[in-house]
Structures are given as C-alpha cells and as structure tokens.
Amino acid sequence: MRIVVCVKFVPDIQSDRQLGPDGRVVRDLGDGTLNELDENAVEAALTLAEEHDGEVVVLTVGPDDAVDAVRKGLQMGAAQAVHVLDDDVAGSDAIGTATVLAAAVRHLHAAEPVDLVVTGMAGLDGLTSLLPTALGELLDLPSLPLAARLTVDPGAGTVTVERRLDHASETLTAALPAVVSVTDQANAPRYPNFKGIMAAKKKPVTTLTLADLGVDPATVGTAGARTQVLAAAPRPPREDRVLVQDTGDAGTRLAAWLVEQKLV
Amino acid sequence: MTATPVLVLLDHAADGTLRPPVRELLTLARTVADGAPVHGVWAGTADVAPALPVLAAQGVAAVHRLVADADLHLSSVVADGLGQLLDATGAGLLLLVSSFESKEVAARLAVRTGAGVVTDADGLEVADGRLVARKTVLAGTWTTRCAITTPVALVTVKANAVPAADAPAATEPTVVDAPVQVSAASRRVQLVERTERPASGRPDLGSAHVVVVGGRGTEGDFSPVEDLADALGGAVGATRVATDEGWIGHDAQIGQTGVTVAPRLYVGAGVSGAVHHRGGMQASGTIVAVNADADAPIFEIADYGIVGDLFTVLPQAAAEVRRLRAQG
Ligand SMILES: Cc1cc2nc3c(=O)[nH]c(=O)nc-3n(C[C@H](O)[C@H](O)[C@H](O)COP(=O)(O)OP(=O)(O)OC[C@H]3O[C@@H](n4cnc5c(N)ncnc54)[C@H](O)[C@@H]3O)c2cc1C
C-alpha cells in the first residue's frame, strides 16, 4: 500500500504571525514549521503503512524553507519526500495549491500506483479546510474529509472514516484510491527519535518544478488566484480593559458591568 | 451586479427549521443583491413548510428544492445540484453558512465551476463592481478585505457576522423542485451512517450570541458554567482539555480544531487562553475571563478580567444577572 501525505510549512502558531502588505502570510520570520495538524496526517499514514505493509511518501508545495516540513515527515518515518519548489507557485490560494499537489500525486502515481492520499484537516495559517476536498475533486478521486477514525480494508480495497460535523456524526466509505483528511482526534503523533532523525538524513528529497509536473503556471500562484487581498491590518487592541481581583463581590460587579455594556 | 439572483443555501435542521445564521445570510444577500432577487436552495428531504414564514419575511423570491436519487447529506451531491442551479439561474454569488459541510460543498464547486471562494467571511460588500469579503484571520488578530475576481463567487459566512433584519416588504416565495443530475463521481462515496446530534435546549454553540466556556479549572464540574450560561441565555462551550477528559461532549470544544465562535459575549472560566483555543474565540465581541491565575494569557485579550475562583464568581454573577433581569 502506497500512501502520499500532503504537508504544509506554516508559521509557528506560537509566534507573532503577520500578514504582509500583499495580504499574504509573512513566511520569512524564520519560525516556520510543519503544520501541527499535518503531524496527525503523517501519523495516520505511518500507522496504516505499518499495519498493511506499506510505504509513505511526504509531499509539500512551498518555498525553500518548506523542505523542513517534509524533513520532519521523514524523521517521523516516511520513506521518501517530494518538494514542489517553483517561484510561480507563490501567492496560490487553496485551489491553486490543490492543483499543484494533484499534479504531483499524479506524477507519483505514474511512477508507482498511489492507494491513498492523506492530509491534515486544515492549515493553521489559512484554516480554510478547502484543500482536502478540492484535491479529491482535482484527482477525480472520492474524498472523505475530517476523519476522527480511519480504517482501511485492503482485502475489500476500501477506506472508511468516522467524522463529527457541526450537527451530526457520520461514517463514510469509498473504494481506494481515495483522499482522506484527518483531525487531531485521529491519533497522537509520534515524536521523531534519534534513530529516525539520523535515518532521515540519508533519505531522498526529490525537488520538482511546475514544468516537471506539466502544470501551466497561469493556473496557479498569483496568476491563477481567484481572490485578491485588498487590505490587511492588525486588529486594533481592545480598549477600556478592566482587570479586577475578586474580593468577594466580583460576580456582582461583573453582572452590573454586563448590564452597563448592554450585553444582558 | 446583474439581475441574476443571489443564491443562499438554506441550512436547516432535520425537522425543517432554519438554522439561525441563515437569516443573517439572507439579510446580507439582500444588501449585495442591489435589487436582484434572492433565491434559497433547499437541500434535504425535510419539509420546507416550517421555513417558509422566515423566508417570506426575508423577502426571498423563490426556493429551489433539490431532488436527487442519492443522499443529499453528501457534499458532492449537494455540489452537483448547486452547480446545475448556478448554470440555470446565471447567479454570480452563492452564500453558505460557515460549517464544515458547507466548506466541502464550496471546495467541490470551486473546482467544478472555476469560482473563487472566501471562507469564514464576516462581512460582504460590492466595491467597484466587485464582491469584497471581510475576513478575520490568524486567530482573530488580523482583519482583511478580499476581492473575488472570478465571475462566480462562493462565500461562506460566519454566524453573527451581521444582525439579521427582515426585508422591507415580505414575499410569497415560490417553491420549485430542482431535479439533480447526480454525477458518477458523487456515487463513489457511501454514507454508511449518520446520527444527528440531539438539540440541547440551549442555543446552538456556533451561532449563539452569548457563550460561556469552562476549562480545566472546572475540574469536571460544569454546573457553575451551565448556570451562568442559562442566566445569560447562552450556549455552553469547553476547552479541549475539558472535552478530552470527557467532562462534556466533543461538540462543545471551541478552538482551531473545534467550533469557531464569534458571539457578542464570550465568558471563559478556568480557561488559560492557549493559542489553540484563542484561534476559535478571539474574534468575539466582548471577552470576559475568570481565572485564579493573574498571569493566565487569556487576560491579555480580555475586556473584563476577574482574578478569582470560578466556583464563587460564576454563581454570584448568575444570581445577580437573574436579580437585575427580574427588576427589568
Ligand atoms: C493540535 C492541537 C490542537 C488543539 N486544539 C485545541 C482547541 O481547538 N481548543 C482548545 O481549547 N484547546 C486546543 N488544544 C489544547 C490547548 O493547547 C490547551 O491545552 C487547552 O486549550 C488548555 O485548556 P484549559 O484552558 O482548559 O486548561 P489549562 O491550560 O490547564 O488552564 C486551566 C486554567 O484554569 C485556571 N483555574 C484552575 N482552577 C480554577 C478555579 N477554581 N477558578 C478559576 N480558574 C481556575 C488555571 O489558573 C488555568 O489558567 C489543542 C492542542 C493541540 C496540540
């Protein structure tokens, strides 16, 4: 079983994240990292590969630094890494990124069949959650997003996910190959150990360009973006803030304040 | 904008009642429609009748009821229907509530139609002939304005983005069946099971105007949190710690991997304000925090912070709210 995991390099959410004048997330502050929610995707893929005698390929699209994201995947135990690196990718929206990833998955599939594509539930920079479903559409594969539980039946050639939505819980199933996104409820990601870190140094990272993938640059990046950020500004700090130490009547005072603020 | 309708996907419960944010979406749809009609789309087998009075008051001209020989809970089937309706009506804008399901529908439609998508918008306007969405990003710390540059725009709108208001003139919406050509691709995913979450009797967490949240500081006793929520007519939320401990259901989790809320009032009790949690609540109108630790990070974003014990502060506040309410 061959599993491709799509991972993203994002600014660390613990850092002071910013948008540039172009409305894009500033990615050169030196504190980028593997999107935390993609660790769950890597873990899910590694677990399935261990159960079903498979192999995991980590795949990312992004600038130079993004190689760190796939390196982390290799350290966790993936066998192979692919980094799509091309200036024309800059400025891609979720659909643009999905277009490049889909082309890369097809490229990998042509070399050796891919049975499953796994992604995290969302990128912690944009948080749109659009990518996994868009990727399934572009690959013309069934997509089963937001798996809190994920099982594969290799005999039947099916994948089944359990997921929790806003108002309901669902179980979905489809034949492989398919695209699945996993939530942070799906598992507890392993930490790379010393052996994994040393082994990762010897594992290959293949770099590919849009030309290698046959992607028309006009369809991705800023050129292909379907939205354009006109303005971005930090939210103004909250004013008239109150901090009180409870001396016995803080609850009463809070109620009075809420009434004063017309919140009750 | 042209005279083609603005479409709104009418999110509703299994019994046919509209979810509260739909009124907000319809209000927003009218403001950008500039006189063009607003049409609803009904995806599901529930009876549309209970929703009609609200739709009439909102000035909705027509409701397209999707009819399919496949499960309309599947996002791909809904996307099939909506794609065909976008074609048939020539609509340039489709509004959806910001739910996980809607985002799946939007992602599929974006690929199939070439439409631009903005998710989690909290405002929408037409500027220089283009649709411009307002959106809060990076865990509520930045605001952006974003133009959609494609002929068709798909926007998912957050609850509480705008106050809902009825139309100046009510309508009598016509209900038309819209048979869906279900694509072969849509038949590949099978819905094995679906369990609707029972209604709690409290407002829906995602769209409530008031949300009271309990964290680890409750030590598993949510009664003070529930008491204050009920006094304020609000919903009850939780941190991931509280849901992981099993003190309350997972659907109560607020944060980047749980529900995103932006109520008028958020009260966090025994919540430290970890960045993962802040991502789901920092866009709230007014933030109140009750925490025993004066150094808790949540105080950095609180409009009103109380350093104190939630087990004394919350019941006192709830009692006082009830007393003041009774006074009028
Ligand atoms: C990938 C990932 C995703 C995550 N997603 C989410 C998410 O979506 N939502 C989420 O909430 N978390 C999420 N988390 C977890 C998050 O990092 C924090 O661990 C969590 O939010 C902390 O919950 P808490 O505030 O209840 O607990 P703590 O951080 O332990 O804080 C408890 C607070 O209660 C106070 N306290 C204790 N007793 C009292 C008392 N009697 N009265 C008043 N105050 C008291 C303490 O001073 C403390 O500040 C995620 C973590 C990861 C790794």
PDB file of C-alpha atoms in Angstrom, chain B residues 71-245:
ATOM      1  CA  ASP B  71     -28.206  11.087  -0.322  1.00  0.00           C
ATOM      2  CA  LEU B  72     -28.393  14.884  -0.051  1.00  0.00           C
ATOM      3  CA  HIS B  73     -26.215  14.724   3.057  1.00  0.00           C
ATOM      4  CA  LEU B  74     -23.274  14.004   0.760  1.00  0.00           C
ATOM      5  CA  SER B  75     -21.466  17.220  -0.113  1.00  0.00           C
ATOM      6  CA  SER B  76     -20.787  16.024  -3.651  1.00  0.00           C
ATOM      7  CA  VAL B  77     -24.495  15.514  -4.336  1.00  0.00           C
ATOM      8  CA  VAL B  78     -25.303  18.988  -2.999  1.00  0.00           C
ATOM      9  CA  ALA B  79     -22.473  20.365  -5.137  1.00  0.00           C
ATOM     10  CA  ASP B  80     -23.971  18.619  -8.190  1.00  0.00           C
ATOM     11  CA  GLY B  81     -27.288  20.343  -7.539  1.00  0.00           C
ATOM     12  CA  LEU B  82     -25.811  23.753  -6.780  1.00  0.00           C
ATOM     13  CA  GLY B  83     -23.564  23.648  -9.835  1.00  0.00           C
ATOM     14  CA  GLN B  84     -26.581  22.956 -12.030  1.00  0.00           C
ATOM     15  CA  LEU B  85     -28.523  25.790 -10.363  1.00  0.00           C
ATOM     16  CA  LEU B  86     -25.665  28.266 -10.796  1.00  0.00           C
ATOM     17  CA  ASP B  87     -25.743  27.413 -14.506  1.00  0.00           C
ATOM     18  CA  ALA B  88     -29.506  27.511 -14.833  1.00  0.00           C
ATOM     19  CA  THR B  89     -30.019  30.804 -12.987  1.00  0.00           C
ATOM     20  CA  GLY B  90     -26.812  32.542 -14.065  1.00  0.00           C
ATOM     21  CA  ALA B  91     -26.257  33.501 -10.420  1.00  0.00           C
ATOM     22  CA  GLY B  92     -22.918  35.143  -9.687  1.00  0.00           C
ATOM     23  CA  LEU B  93     -22.964  34.655  -5.941  1.00  0.00           C
ATOM     24  CA  LEU B  94     -23.760  31.768  -3.621  1.00  0.00           C
ATOM     25  CA  LEU B  95     -23.744  32.273   0.141  1.00  0.00           C
ATOM     26  CA  LEU B  96     -23.386  29.392   2.596  1.00  0.00           C
ATOM     27  CA  VAL B  97     -23.062  29.246   6.374  1.00  0.00           C
ATOM     28  CA  SER B  98     -19.529  28.555   7.590  1.00  0.00           C
ATOM     29  CA  SER B  99     -19.843  24.912   8.565  1.00  0.00           C
ATOM     30  CA  PHE B 100     -17.536  22.016   7.769  1.00  0.00           C
ATOM     31  CA  GLU B 101     -20.183  20.669   5.381  1.00  0.00           C
ATOM     32  CA  SER B 102     -20.542  23.962   3.535  1.00  0.00           C
ATOM     33  CA  LYS B 103     -16.803  24.242   3.092  1.00  0.00           C
ATOM     34  CA  GLU B 104     -16.770  20.814   1.460  1.00  0.00           C
ATOM     35  CA  VAL B 105     -19.538  21.889  -0.888  1.00  0.00           C
ATOM     36  CA  ALA B 106     -17.682  25.138  -1.667  1.00  0.00           C
ATOM     37  CA  ALA B 107     -14.409  23.335  -2.357  1.00  0.00           C
ATOM     38  CA  ARG B 108     -16.092  20.975  -4.811  1.00  0.00           C
ATOM     39  CA  LEU B 109     -17.971  23.772  -6.563  1.00  0.00           C
ATOM     40  CA  ALA B 110     -14.838  25.888  -6.812  1.00  0.00           C
ATOM     41  CA  VAL B 111     -13.041  23.131  -8.700  1.00  0.00           C
ATOM     42  CA  ARG B 112     -16.018  22.321 -10.919  1.00  0.00           C
ATOM     43  CA  THR B 113     -17.038  25.888 -11.809  1.00  0.00           C
ATOM     44  CA  GLY B 114     -13.828  27.881 -11.529  1.00  0.00           C
ATOM     45  CA  ALA B 115     -15.447  30.074  -8.890  1.00  0.00           C
ATOM     46  CA  GLY B 116     -13.437  31.985  -6.298  1.00  0.00           C
ATOM     47  CA  VAL B 117     -14.099  31.104  -2.665  1.00  0.00           C
ATOM     48  CA  VAL B 118     -13.835  33.027   0.556  1.00  0.00           C
ATOM     49  CA  THR B 119     -14.499  31.069   3.748  1.00  0.00           C
ATOM     50  CA  ASP B 120     -15.444  32.444   7.179  1.00  0.00           C
ATOM     51  CA  ALA B 121     -16.328  35.909   5.901  1.00  0.00           C
ATOM     52  CA  ASP B 122     -17.709  38.318   8.474  1.00  0.00           C
ATOM     53  CA  GLY B 123     -18.868  40.961   6.019  1.00  0.00           C
ATOM     54  CA  LEU B 124     -19.598  41.423   2.317  1.00  0.00           C
ATOM     55  CA  GLU B 125     -19.958  44.454   0.048  1.00  0.00           C
ATOM     56  CA  VAL B 126     -19.825  45.405  -3.604  1.00  0.00           C
ATOM     57  CA  ALA B 127     -16.978  47.821  -4.362  1.00  0.00           C
ATOM     58  CA  ASP B 128     -16.074  48.948  -7.900  1.00  0.00           C
ATOM     59  CA  GLY B 129     -18.366  46.278  -9.268  1.00  0.00           C
ATOM     60  CA  ARG B 130     -16.557  43.514  -7.438  1.00  0.00           C
ATOM     61  CA  LEU B 131     -17.593  41.478  -4.453  1.00  0.00           C
ATOM     62  CA  VAL B 132     -15.396  42.184  -1.473  1.00  0.00           C
ATOM     63  CA  ALA B 133     -15.479  39.975   1.613  1.00  0.00           C
ATOM     64  CA  ARG B 134     -14.218  40.950   5.030  1.00  0.00           C
ATOM     65  CA  LYS B 135     -12.497  38.269   6.996  1.00  0.00           C
ATOM     66  CA  THR B 136     -10.632  37.923  10.292  1.00  0.00           C
ATOM     67  CA  VAL B 137      -7.529  35.763  10.085  1.00  0.00           C
ATOM     68  CA  LEU B 138      -4.585  34.481  12.135  1.00  0.00           C
ATOM     69  CA  ALA B 139      -6.634  33.561  15.194  1.00  0.00           C
ATOM     70  CA  GLY B 140      -8.641  36.766  15.152  1.00  0.00           C
ATOM     71  CA  THR B 141      -5.601  39.037  15.240  1.00  0.00           C
ATOM     72  CA  TRP B 142      -5.816  40.477  11.711  1.00  0.00           C
ATOM     73  CA  THR B 143      -8.649  41.746   9.548  1.00  0.00           C
ATOM     74  CA  THR B 144      -8.549  41.571   5.762  1.00  0.00           C
ATOM     75  CA  ARG B 145     -10.629  42.703   2.797  1.00  0.00           C
ATOM     76  CA  CYS B 146     -10.588  40.297  -0.065  1.00  0.00           C
ATOM     77  CA  ALA B 147     -11.985  40.766  -3.599  1.00  0.00           C
ATOM     78  CA  ILE B 148     -13.278  37.812  -5.590  1.00  0.00           C
ATOM     79  CA  THR B 149     -12.029  38.161  -9.143  1.00  0.00           C
ATOM     80  CA  THR B 150     -13.998  35.387 -10.859  1.00  0.00           C
ATOM     81  CA  PRO B 151     -17.467  35.707 -12.449  1.00  0.00           C
ATOM     82  CA  VAL B 152     -18.938  33.351  -9.861  1.00  0.00           C
ATOM     83  CA  ALA B 153     -18.236  33.853  -6.155  1.00  0.00           C
ATOM     84  CA  LEU B 154     -18.771  31.386  -3.320  1.00  0.00           C
ATOM     85  CA  VAL B 155     -18.721  32.814   0.193  1.00  0.00           C
ATOM     86  CA  THR B 156     -19.166  31.013   3.484  1.00  0.00           C
ATOM     87  CA  VAL B 157     -20.281  33.469   6.155  1.00  0.00           C
ATOM     88  CA  LYS B 158     -19.633  33.158   9.876  1.00  0.00           C
ATOM     89  CA  ALA B 159     -22.502  33.255  12.338  1.00  0.00           C
ATOM     90  CA  ASN B 160     -23.101  36.658  13.965  1.00  0.00           C
ATOM     91  CA  ALA B 161     -21.406  38.441  11.046  1.00  0.00           C
ATOM     92  CA  VAL B 162     -24.319  40.840  10.630  1.00  0.00           C
ATOM     93  CA  PRO B 163     -27.517  41.468  12.591  1.00  0.00           C
ATOM     94  CA  ALA B 164     -30.441  39.777  10.844  1.00  0.00           C
ATOM     95  CA  ALA B 165     -33.246  42.092   9.729  1.00  0.00           C
ATOM     96  CA  ASP B 166     -36.447  41.388   7.844  1.00  0.00           C
ATOM     97  CA  ALA B 167     -36.920  42.719   4.321  1.00  0.00           C
ATOM     98  CA  PRO B 168     -38.833  45.982   3.851  1.00  0.00           C
ATOM     99  CA  ALA B 169     -41.517  44.016   2.012  1.00  0.00           C
ATOM    100  CA  ALA B 170     -42.428  40.390   2.608  1.00  0.00           C
ATOM    101  CA  THR B 171     -42.775  37.961  -0.302  1.00  0.00           C
ATOM    102  CA  GLU B 172     -44.588  34.753  -1.027  1.00  0.00           C
ATOM    103  CA  PRO B 173     -41.710  32.504  -2.046  1.00  0.00           C
ATOM    104  CA  THR B 174     -42.482  30.004  -4.770  1.00  0.00           C
ATOM    105  CA  VAL B 175     -41.102  26.522  -4.182  1.00  0.00           C
ATOM    106  CA  VAL B 176     -39.755  24.802  -7.290  1.00  0.00           C
ATOM    107  CA  ASP B 177     -38.341  21.306  -7.498  1.00  0.00           C
ATOM    108  CA  ALA B 178     -34.835  21.176  -8.963  1.00  0.00           C
ATOM    109  CA  PRO B 179     -34.006  17.615 -10.053  1.00  0.00           C
ATOM    110  CA  VAL B 180     -30.293  16.922  -9.564  1.00  0.00           C
ATOM    111  CA  GLN B 181     -28.267  15.070 -12.170  1.00  0.00           C
ATOM    112  CA  VAL B 182     -26.130  13.082  -9.768  1.00  0.00           C
ATOM    113  CA  SER B 183     -22.635  12.653 -11.193  1.00  0.00           C
ATOM    114  CA  ALA B 184     -20.951   9.257 -11.279  1.00  0.00           C
ATOM    115  CA  ALA B 185     -18.252  10.683  -9.006  1.00  0.00           C
ATOM    116  CA  SER B 186     -20.839  11.517  -6.351  1.00  0.00           C
ATOM    117  CA  ARG B 187     -21.931   7.899  -6.156  1.00  0.00           C
ATOM    118  CA  ARG B 188     -18.471   6.708  -5.157  1.00  0.00           C
ATOM    119  CA  VAL B 189     -18.707   7.825  -1.535  1.00  0.00           C
ATOM    120  CA  GLN B 190     -21.244   5.991   0.539  1.00  0.00           C
ATOM    121  CA  LEU B 191     -22.864   7.394   3.651  1.00  0.00           C
ATOM    122  CA  VAL B 192     -22.970   4.311   5.865  1.00  0.00           C
ATOM    123  CA  GLU B 193     -24.420   6.032   8.885  1.00  0.00           C
ATOM    124  CA  ARG B 194     -25.436   9.487  10.055  1.00  0.00           C
ATOM    125  CA  THR B 195     -26.518  10.400  13.583  1.00  0.00           C
ATOM    126  CA  GLU B 196     -27.939  13.847  14.180  1.00  0.00           C
ATOM    127  CA  ARG B 197     -26.828  15.374  17.452  1.00  0.00           C
ATOM    128  CA  PRO B 198     -29.809  15.870  19.760  1.00  0.00           C
ATOM    129  CA  ALA B 199     -30.734  19.501  20.441  1.00  0.00           C
ATOM    130  CA  SER B 200     -29.628  20.615  23.904  1.00  0.00           C
ATOM    131  CA  GLY B 201     -32.382  23.108  24.663  1.00  0.00           C
ATOM    132  CA  ARG B 202     -29.686  25.812  24.795  1.00  0.00           C
ATOM    133  CA  PRO B 203     -28.809  27.945  21.780  1.00  0.00           C
ATOM    134  CA  ASP B 204     -26.562  26.436  19.158  1.00  0.00           C
ATOM    135  CA  LEU B 205     -22.902  26.920  20.121  1.00  0.00           C
ATOM    136  CA  GLY B 206     -21.758  28.076  16.688  1.00  0.00           C
ATOM    137  CA  SER B 207     -24.338  30.831  16.369  1.00  0.00           C
ATOM    138  CA  ALA B 208     -25.172  31.810  19.983  1.00  0.00           C
ATOM    139  CA  HIS B 209     -24.904  35.483  20.943  1.00  0.00           C
ATOM    140  CA  VAL B 210     -23.519  34.508  24.347  1.00  0.00           C
ATOM    141  CA  VAL B 211     -21.128  31.635  25.032  1.00  0.00           C
ATOM    142  CA  VAL B 212     -19.897  30.574  28.471  1.00  0.00           C
ATOM    143  CA  VAL B 213     -16.888  28.277  28.364  1.00  0.00           C
ATOM    144  CA  GLY B 214     -15.441  26.002  31.009  1.00  0.00           C
ATOM    145  CA  GLY B 215     -11.867  24.727  31.037  1.00  0.00           C
ATOM    146  CA  ARG B 216      -9.652  22.592  33.221  1.00  0.00           C
ATOM    147  CA  GLY B 217     -10.365  24.953  36.118  1.00  0.00           C
ATOM    148  CA  THR B 218     -13.868  23.487  36.428  1.00  0.00           C
ATOM    149  CA  GLU B 219     -12.269  20.180  37.429  1.00  0.00           C
ATOM    150  CA  GLY B 220     -15.167  18.470  35.729  1.00  0.00           C
ATOM    151  CA  ASP B 221     -17.955  20.351  37.477  1.00  0.00           C
ATOM    152  CA  PHE B 222     -19.672  22.333  34.732  1.00  0.00           C
ATOM    153  CA  SER B 223     -22.662  23.360  36.863  1.00  0.00           C
ATOM    154  CA  PRO B 224     -21.450  26.950  37.503  1.00  0.00           C
ATOM    155  CA  VAL B 225     -20.754  27.315  33.769  1.00  0.00           C
ATOM    156  CA  GLU B 226     -24.199  25.990  32.827  1.00  0.00           C
ATOM    157  CA  ASP B 227     -25.822  28.174  35.493  1.00  0.00           C
ATOM    158  CA  LEU B 228     -24.298  31.383  34.115  1.00  0.00           C
ATOM    159  CA  ALA B 229     -24.994  30.331  30.522  1.00  0.00           C
ATOM    160  CA  ASP B 230     -28.654  29.804  31.372  1.00  0.00           C
ATOM    161  CA  ALA B 231     -28.877  33.115  33.258  1.00  0.00           C
ATOM    162  CA  LEU B 232     -27.477  34.847  30.157  1.00  0.00           C
ATOM    163  CA  GLY B 233     -29.476  32.747  27.684  1.00  0.00           C
ATOM    164  CA  GLY B 234     -26.247  31.482  26.187  1.00  0.00           C
ATOM    165  CA  ALA B 235     -24.572  28.317  24.955  1.00  0.00           C
ATOM    166  CA  VAL B 236     -22.025  26.220  26.845  1.00  0.00           C
ATOM    167  CA  GLY B 237     -18.592  25.642  25.359  1.00  0.00           C
ATOM    168  CA  ALA B 238     -15.410  23.965  26.538  1.00  0.00           C
ATOM    169  CA  THR B 239     -11.686  23.750  26.011  1.00  0.00           C
ATOM    170  CA  ARG B 240     -10.094  20.699  24.530  1.00  0.00           C
ATOM    171  CA  VAL B 241      -8.886  19.634  27.955  1.00  0.00           C
ATOM    172  CA  ALA B 242     -12.461  19.527  29.236  1.00  0.00           C
ATOM    173  CA  THR B 243     -13.712  17.535  26.242  1.00  0.00           C
ATOM    174  CA  ASP B 244     -10.733  15.151  26.265  1.00  0.00           C
ATOM    175  CA  GLU B 245     -11.376  14.487  29.957  1.00  0.00           C
TER     176      GLU B 245
END
